[in-house]
């Protein structure tokens, strides 16, 4: 582990030297003289006097260097039958035109643009077009319901919204435009215009406020790249916190470009001309970092796949894409592998495809259980690499560094802390624990470039959510340990955030919806283990005195309420009516104890519990073994 250890040590002991060197991979309109501004802890800024344009680095730079004919993006959409390749020159032309269109609608540097789109190339074009103008995009995942979209619109206050008439799921076409219209009714903020991409699968009804994507693009003048400060925001991405109100994670321009370029080479071993595929969605951080920005910054070819691992049309879909385009590495969530395994346990469909170019499978977004790891390694015969990170950091905190120094894999571990991250495991008092001992996984400040500098318009929440528990540290919200060899093990969230099929959701948000039901006195939502999706939510509700609603009726109504207010991806299926919820003497609901009981995990009951009999009475409901 020499190369890795040396680099990691250097990144912590001499961060300015380390990241100053990494910054030479980026083209600046004004080279940064200062690498790190540490004058205002706990706030840190990378490359404070640098100036650049992220879109220039992702597109124009490559065409200017003579690589305009290289394929930048492959769009593969089994749900529509479309397959299109865009060279760097073509993607640049489309993006410049889209930037011109947005500019004609009044969008300039610093203005926000909300993008609510399915996995179509226009979503990537719109993101890059914002970056080109120095505008700030905020992409909202298509699976979110109008209410969630409205909250984001209200917080980001976009000048323009870019959307599409529909998204296409395995079994149905989902009309996006009515959801956007509904969200705009719910939100106090009104954008000046909505640009709508009409897709043939469902036409959107247009109003005076709406602009047709195709018509506006045809009429637009291409716009040039606008230099911005390295510390200016590139995007806001809302993510689930422990409350119902999502957190607007801010990403800057300079640190982001430097960190992502470094990660493509050193973590993922991807360089110019390599074909790389991140099978996620542009609405998640994986999509932002590894479908859009990082592969293009690296001059690679990125695959944009509008489909699923199964059902479009079968469990061989991923292998087809890999063989058809000569994909060198695939990045997806463990859930996708579990879904494929369930349909095709021996991966017999692999035999139909030429996997000759395929070198590595990267998995992230949720814990990679050793069973899934072992299966994927066996059937694919390539290294299967877990990497652990979160929306806030924007790129891996722990990984096996395939480009820097590949290391032996320990199943269940994402391997080692990535250079830039001073990872420590702390006990409740904030002391570092011994190797092998569990605790809160924290990162000593400063966070490396690319990680969030703050939350949108809310420095206070940034500090109270992440930095105040252990002064000098960022808390990740994950629990785990680091073993004697320095390998990191992430065992799960210590807060009320859950991960359903790699989608990050807040149980607090679901509780807020359930609590509004007229028959519900109080409720708790917990994430319980699921063999396909990793975790799924389960709700427990206590009825108001005198309420005689039946369990089935209530369950149906609550499932529907969560679906229509948060979105289908919340995937709440199980609701139980219980006489009481276990609490501490101060009235805090003991969700963790219920989760342990549901998962069949032995965990000491907190000494502060008010009445242990209440928890015990839930065993027949929670413990699946006993049901
Ligand atoms: N727009 C609208 N609805 C969406 C959506 C989108 N972009 N994405 C998902 N949904 C809907 C689904 O249609 C489904 O609706 P339904 O309850 O009516 O069937 C619901 O949200 C739940 O979706 P999902 O959790 O994805 O479950 P699924 O049963 O449809 O698919 C998998 C299961 C495993 C195939 C799917 O979760 C998957 O491909 N996972 C891979 C993980 C991944 O890419 N994670 C991203 C982070 S890296
Ligand atoms: P998100 O912000 O959606 O990327 O979700 C981040 C959270 O997902 C982390 O805080 C972890 O709880 C979980 N997570 C992501 N990747 C991994 C991984 N490789 N192993 C374990 N948990 C993970």
PDB file of N, CA and C and ligand atoms in Angstrom, residues 141-143 169 171-172 174 176 279-281 284 286 308-310 331-333 335-336 339 364-365 500-503 532-533 563 568-569 571 573, ligand 1:
ATOM      1  N   UNK A 141     -35.005  14.721  -8.999  1.00  0.00           N
ATOM      2  CA  UNK A 141     -35.247  13.358  -9.485  1.00  0.00           C
ATOM      3  C   UNK A 141     -36.705  13.198  -9.925  1.00  0.00           C
ATOM      4  N   UNK A 142     -36.901  12.561 -11.081  1.00  0.00           N
ATOM      5  CA  UNK A 142     -38.229  12.426 -11.667  1.00  0.00           C
ATOM      6  C   UNK A 142     -39.213  11.624 -10.826  1.00  0.00           C
ATOM      7  N   UNK A 143     -38.713  10.804  -9.921  1.00  0.00           N
ATOM      8  CA  UNK A 143     -39.619   9.987  -9.106  1.00  0.00           C
ATOM      9  C   UNK A 143     -40.238  10.740  -7.948  1.00  0.00           C
ATOM     10  N   UNK A 169     -41.289   4.556 -17.424  1.00  0.00           N
ATOM     11  CA  UNK A 169     -40.932   3.488 -16.502  1.00  0.00           C
ATOM     12  C   UNK A 169     -41.225   2.152 -17.192  1.00  0.00           C
ATOM     13  N   UNK A 171     -43.400  -0.198 -16.783  1.00  0.00           N
ATOM     14  CA  UNK A 171     -44.767  -0.592 -17.121  1.00  0.00           C
ATOM     15  C   UNK A 171     -45.671   0.572 -17.494  1.00  0.00           C
ATOM     16  N   UNK A 172     -45.149   1.803 -17.424  1.00  0.00           N
ATOM     17  CA  UNK A 172     -46.058   2.918 -17.731  1.00  0.00           C
ATOM     18  C   UNK A 172     -45.286   4.177 -18.088  1.00  0.00           C
ATOM     19  N   UNK A 174     -44.983   8.082 -17.452  1.00  0.00           N
ATOM     20  CA  UNK A 174     -45.345   8.984 -16.359  1.00  0.00           C
ATOM     21  C   UNK A 174     -45.336  10.416 -16.870  1.00  0.00           C
ATOM     22  N   UNK A 176     -44.871  14.026 -16.729  1.00  0.00           N
ATOM     23  CA  UNK A 176     -44.166  14.936 -15.814  1.00  0.00           C
ATOM     24  C   UNK A 176     -44.829  16.308 -15.751  1.00  0.00           C
ATOM     25  N   UNK A 279     -24.751   3.662 -14.173  1.00  0.00           N
ATOM     26  CA  UNK A 279     -26.180   3.357 -14.340  1.00  0.00           C
ATOM     27  C   UNK A 279     -26.933   3.872 -13.127  1.00  0.00           C
ATOM     28  N   UNK A 280     -27.130   5.156 -13.085  1.00  0.00           N
ATOM     29  CA  UNK A 280     -27.888   5.766 -12.002  1.00  0.00           C
ATOM     30  C   UNK A 280     -28.891   6.697 -12.661  1.00  0.00           C
ATOM     31  N   UNK A 281     -29.138   7.847 -12.086  1.00  0.00           N
ATOM     32  CA  UNK A 281     -30.079   8.809 -12.658  1.00  0.00           C
ATOM     33  C   UNK A 281     -29.488  10.194 -12.433  1.00  0.00           C
ATOM     34  N   UNK A 284     -29.701  12.040  -9.016  1.00  0.00           N
ATOM     35  CA  UNK A 284     -28.937  11.705  -7.806  1.00  0.00           C
ATOM     36  C   UNK A 284     -27.510  12.200  -7.956  1.00  0.00           C
ATOM     37  N   UNK A 286     -24.787  10.523  -7.827  1.00  0.00           N
ATOM     38  CA  UNK A 286     -23.996   9.656  -8.709  1.00  0.00           C
ATOM     39  C   UNK A 286     -24.153  10.123 -10.154  1.00  0.00           C
ATOM     40  N   UNK A 308     -33.779  -0.029 -16.990  1.00  0.00           N
ATOM     41  CA  UNK A 308     -33.580  -0.638 -15.673  1.00  0.00           C
ATOM     42  C   UNK A 308     -32.683  -1.858 -15.839  1.00  0.00           C
ATOM     43  N   UNK A 309     -32.195  -2.396 -14.723  1.00  0.00           N
ATOM     44  CA  UNK A 309     -31.381  -3.616 -14.829  1.00  0.00           C
ATOM     45  C   UNK A 309     -32.207  -4.837 -15.220  1.00  0.00           C
ATOM     46  N   UNK A 310     -33.512  -4.786 -14.921  1.00  0.00           N
ATOM     47  CA  UNK A 310     -34.397  -5.907 -15.291  1.00  0.00           C
ATOM     48  C   UNK A 310     -35.657  -5.323 -15.929  1.00  0.00           C
ATOM     49  N   UNK A 331     -20.620   1.537 -13.090  1.00  0.00           N
ATOM     50  CA  UNK A 331     -20.851   2.001 -11.720  1.00  0.00           C
ATOM     51  C   UNK A 331     -22.349   1.912 -11.494  1.00  0.00           C
ATOM     52  N   UNK A 332     -22.780   1.138 -10.498  1.00  0.00           N
ATOM     53  CA  UNK A 332     -24.205   1.081 -10.190  1.00  0.00           C
ATOM     54  C   UNK A 332     -24.400   0.786  -8.702  1.00  0.00           C
ATOM     55  N   UNK A 333     -25.645   0.559  -8.301  1.00  0.00           N
ATOM     56  CA  UNK A 333     -25.940   0.289  -6.892  1.00  0.00           C
ATOM     57  C   UNK A 333     -26.066  -1.221  -6.684  1.00  0.00           C
ATOM     58  N   UNK A 335     -28.281  -2.843  -5.324  1.00  0.00           N
ATOM     59  CA  UNK A 335     -29.654  -3.266  -5.612  1.00  0.00           C
ATOM     60  C   UNK A 335     -29.800  -3.760  -7.045  1.00  0.00           C
ATOM     61  N   UNK A 336     -29.129  -3.096  -7.971  1.00  0.00           N
ATOM     62  CA  UNK A 336     -29.233  -3.500  -9.377  1.00  0.00           C
ATOM     63  C   UNK A 336     -28.702  -4.931  -9.536  1.00  0.00           C
ATOM     64  N   UNK A 339     -31.188  -7.344  -8.091  1.00  0.00           N
ATOM     65  CA  UNK A 339     -32.350  -7.504  -8.975  1.00  0.00           C
ATOM     66  C   UNK A 339     -32.006  -8.465 -10.121  1.00  0.00           C
ATOM     67  N   UNK A 364     -21.953   1.397  -5.327  1.00  0.00           N
ATOM     68  CA  UNK A 364     -22.071   2.392  -4.250  1.00  0.00           C
ATOM     69  C   UNK A 364     -23.527   2.781  -4.089  1.00  0.00           C
ATOM     70  N   UNK A 365     -23.776   3.603  -3.092  1.00  0.00           N
ATOM     71  CA  UNK A 365     -25.124   4.130  -2.871  1.00  0.00           C
ATOM     72  C   UNK A 365     -25.785   3.492  -1.670  1.00  0.00           C
ATOM     73  N   UNK A 500     -33.344   3.176   0.173  1.00  0.00           N
ATOM     74  CA  UNK A 500     -34.239   2.204  -0.449  1.00  0.00           C
ATOM     75  C   UNK A 500     -33.832   2.060  -1.917  1.00  0.00           C
ATOM     76  N   UNK A 501     -33.338   0.896  -2.287  1.00  0.00           N
ATOM     77  CA  UNK A 501     -32.850   0.651  -3.648  1.00  0.00           C
ATOM     78  C   UNK A 501     -31.825   1.715  -4.055  1.00  0.00           C
ATOM     79  N   UNK A 502     -30.960   2.095  -3.118  1.00  0.00           N
ATOM     80  CA  UNK A 502     -29.941   3.094  -3.428  1.00  0.00           C
ATOM     81  C   UNK A 502     -30.495   4.510  -3.446  1.00  0.00           C
ATOM     82  N   UNK A 503     -31.794   4.677  -3.164  1.00  0.00           N
ATOM     83  CA  UNK A 503     -32.381   6.014  -3.109  1.00  0.00           C
ATOM     84  C   UNK A 503     -32.410   6.480  -1.664  1.00  0.00           C
ATOM     85  N   UNK A 532     -34.014  -7.379  -1.542  1.00  0.00           N
ATOM     86  CA  UNK A 532     -33.791  -6.777  -2.858  1.00  0.00           C
ATOM     87  C   UNK A 532     -33.317  -5.333  -2.736  1.00  0.00           C
ATOM     88  N   UNK A 533     -34.085  -4.514  -2.017  1.00  0.00           N
ATOM     89  CA  UNK A 533     -33.812  -3.074  -2.010  1.00  0.00           C
ATOM     90  C   UNK A 533     -32.873  -2.631  -0.893  1.00  0.00           C
ATOM     91  N   UNK A 563     -47.137   8.044  -1.248  1.00  0.00           N
ATOM     92  CA  UNK A 563     -46.854   7.961  -2.678  1.00  0.00           C
ATOM     93  C   UNK A 563     -47.176   9.284  -3.379  1.00  0.00           C
ATOM     94  N   UNK A 568     -43.412   7.829  -5.783  1.00  0.00           N
ATOM     95  CA  UNK A 568     -43.459   6.361  -5.835  1.00  0.00           C
ATOM     96  C   UNK A 568     -42.189   5.753  -5.251  1.00  0.00           C
ATOM     97  N   UNK A 569     -41.059   6.447  -5.392  1.00  0.00           N
ATOM     98  CA  UNK A 569     -39.810   5.845  -4.921  1.00  0.00           C
ATOM     99  C   UNK A 569     -39.768   5.669  -3.408  1.00  0.00           C
ATOM    100  N   UNK A 571     -41.775   4.052  -1.791  1.00  0.00           N
ATOM    101  CA  UNK A 571     -42.032   2.607  -1.724  1.00  0.00           C
ATOM    102  C   UNK A 571     -42.471   2.116  -0.346  1.00  0.00           C
ATOM    103  N   UNK A 573     -44.811   0.172   1.805  1.00  0.00           N
ATOM    104  CA  UNK A 573     -45.809  -0.864   1.509  1.00  0.00           C
ATOM    105  C   UNK A 573     -46.454  -1.390   2.789  1.00  0.00           C
TER     106      UNK A 573
HETATM  107  N1  LIG B   1     -39.729   8.694 -12.398  1.00  0.00           N
HETATM  108  C1  LIG B   1     -40.929   8.282 -11.966  1.00  0.00           C
HETATM  109  N2  LIG B   1     -41.121   7.186 -11.183  1.00  0.00           N
HETATM  110  C2  LIG B   1     -40.047   6.483 -10.846  1.00  0.00           C
HETATM  111  C3  LIG B   1     -38.756   6.852 -11.248  1.00  0.00           C
HETATM  112  C4  LIG B   1     -38.619   8.007 -12.066  1.00  0.00           C
HETATM  113  N3  LIG B   1     -37.435   8.435 -12.478  1.00  0.00           N
HETATM  114  N4  LIG B   1     -37.891   5.937 -10.744  1.00  0.00           N
HETATM  115  C5  LIG B   1     -38.611   5.047 -10.057  1.00  0.00           C
HETATM  116  N5  LIG B   1     -39.918   5.373 -10.125  1.00  0.00           N
HETATM  117  C6  LIG B   1     -41.045   4.621  -9.554  1.00  0.00           C
HETATM  118  C7  LIG B   1     -41.059   3.199 -10.077  1.00  0.00           C
HETATM  119  O1  LIG B   1     -41.770   3.110 -11.292  1.00  0.00           O
HETATM  120  C8  LIG B   1     -41.789   2.465  -8.971  1.00  0.00           C
HETATM  121  O2  LIG B   1     -43.166   2.724  -9.106  1.00  0.00           O
HETATM  122  P1  LIG B   1     -44.270   1.601  -8.759  1.00  0.00           P
HETATM  123  O3  LIG B   1     -44.269   1.494  -7.259  1.00  0.00           O
HETATM  124  O4  LIG B   1     -45.522   2.180  -9.309  1.00  0.00           O
HETATM  125  O5  LIG B   1     -43.843   0.346  -9.440  1.00  0.00           O
HETATM  126  C9  LIG B   1     -41.339   3.180  -7.713  1.00  0.00           C
HETATM  127  O6  LIG B   1     -40.863   4.467  -8.158  1.00  0.00           O
HETATM  128  C10 LIG B   1     -40.251   2.466  -6.954  1.00  0.00           C
HETATM  129  O7  LIG B   1     -39.101   2.402  -7.793  1.00  0.00           O
HETATM  130  P2  LIG B   1     -37.834   1.482  -7.470  1.00  0.00           P
HETATM  131  O8  LIG B   1     -37.477   1.644  -6.042  1.00  0.00           O
HETATM  132  O9  LIG B   1     -36.784   1.783  -8.461  1.00  0.00           O
HETATM  133  O10 LIG B   1     -38.389   0.021  -7.577  1.00  0.00           O
HETATM  134  P3  LIG B   1     -38.724  -0.863  -8.851  1.00  0.00           P
HETATM  135  O11 LIG B   1     -39.421  -2.044  -8.301  1.00  0.00           O
HETATM  136  O12 LIG B   1     -39.378  -0.079  -9.929  1.00  0.00           O
HETATM  137  O13 LIG B   1     -37.288  -1.314  -9.414  1.00  0.00           O
HETATM  138  C11 LIG B   1     -34.994  -1.960  -9.206  1.00  0.00           C
HETATM  139  C12 LIG B   1     -36.405  -2.067  -8.611  1.00  0.00           C
HETATM  140  C13 LIG B   1     -34.055  -2.737  -8.325  1.00  0.00           C
HETATM  141  C14 LIG B   1     -35.003  -2.541 -10.601  1.00  0.00           C
HETATM  142  C15 LIG B   1     -34.592  -0.482  -9.271  1.00  0.00           C
HETATM  143  O14 LIG B   1     -34.715   0.085  -7.997  1.00  0.00           O
HETATM  144  C16 LIG B   1     -33.184  -0.249  -9.746  1.00  0.00           C
HETATM  145  O15 LIG B   1     -32.873  -0.296 -10.913  1.00  0.00           O
HETATM  146  N6  LIG B   1     -32.281   0.039  -8.844  1.00  0.00           N
HETATM  147  C17 LIG B   1     -30.922   0.327  -9.170  1.00  0.00           C
HETATM  148  C18 LIG B   1     -30.398   1.262  -8.153  1.00  0.00           C
HETATM  149  C19 LIG B   1     -30.078   2.619  -8.665  1.00  0.00           C
HETATM  150  O16 LIG B   1     -29.958   2.882  -9.814  1.00  0.00           O
HETATM  151  N7  LIG B   1     -29.938   3.503  -7.689  1.00  0.00           N
HETATM  152  C20 LIG B   1     -29.600   4.892  -7.912  1.00  0.00           C
HETATM  153  C21 LIG B   1     -28.527   5.390  -7.002  1.00  0.00           C
HETATM  154  S1  LIG B   1     -26.892   4.874  -7.513  1.00  0.00           S
END
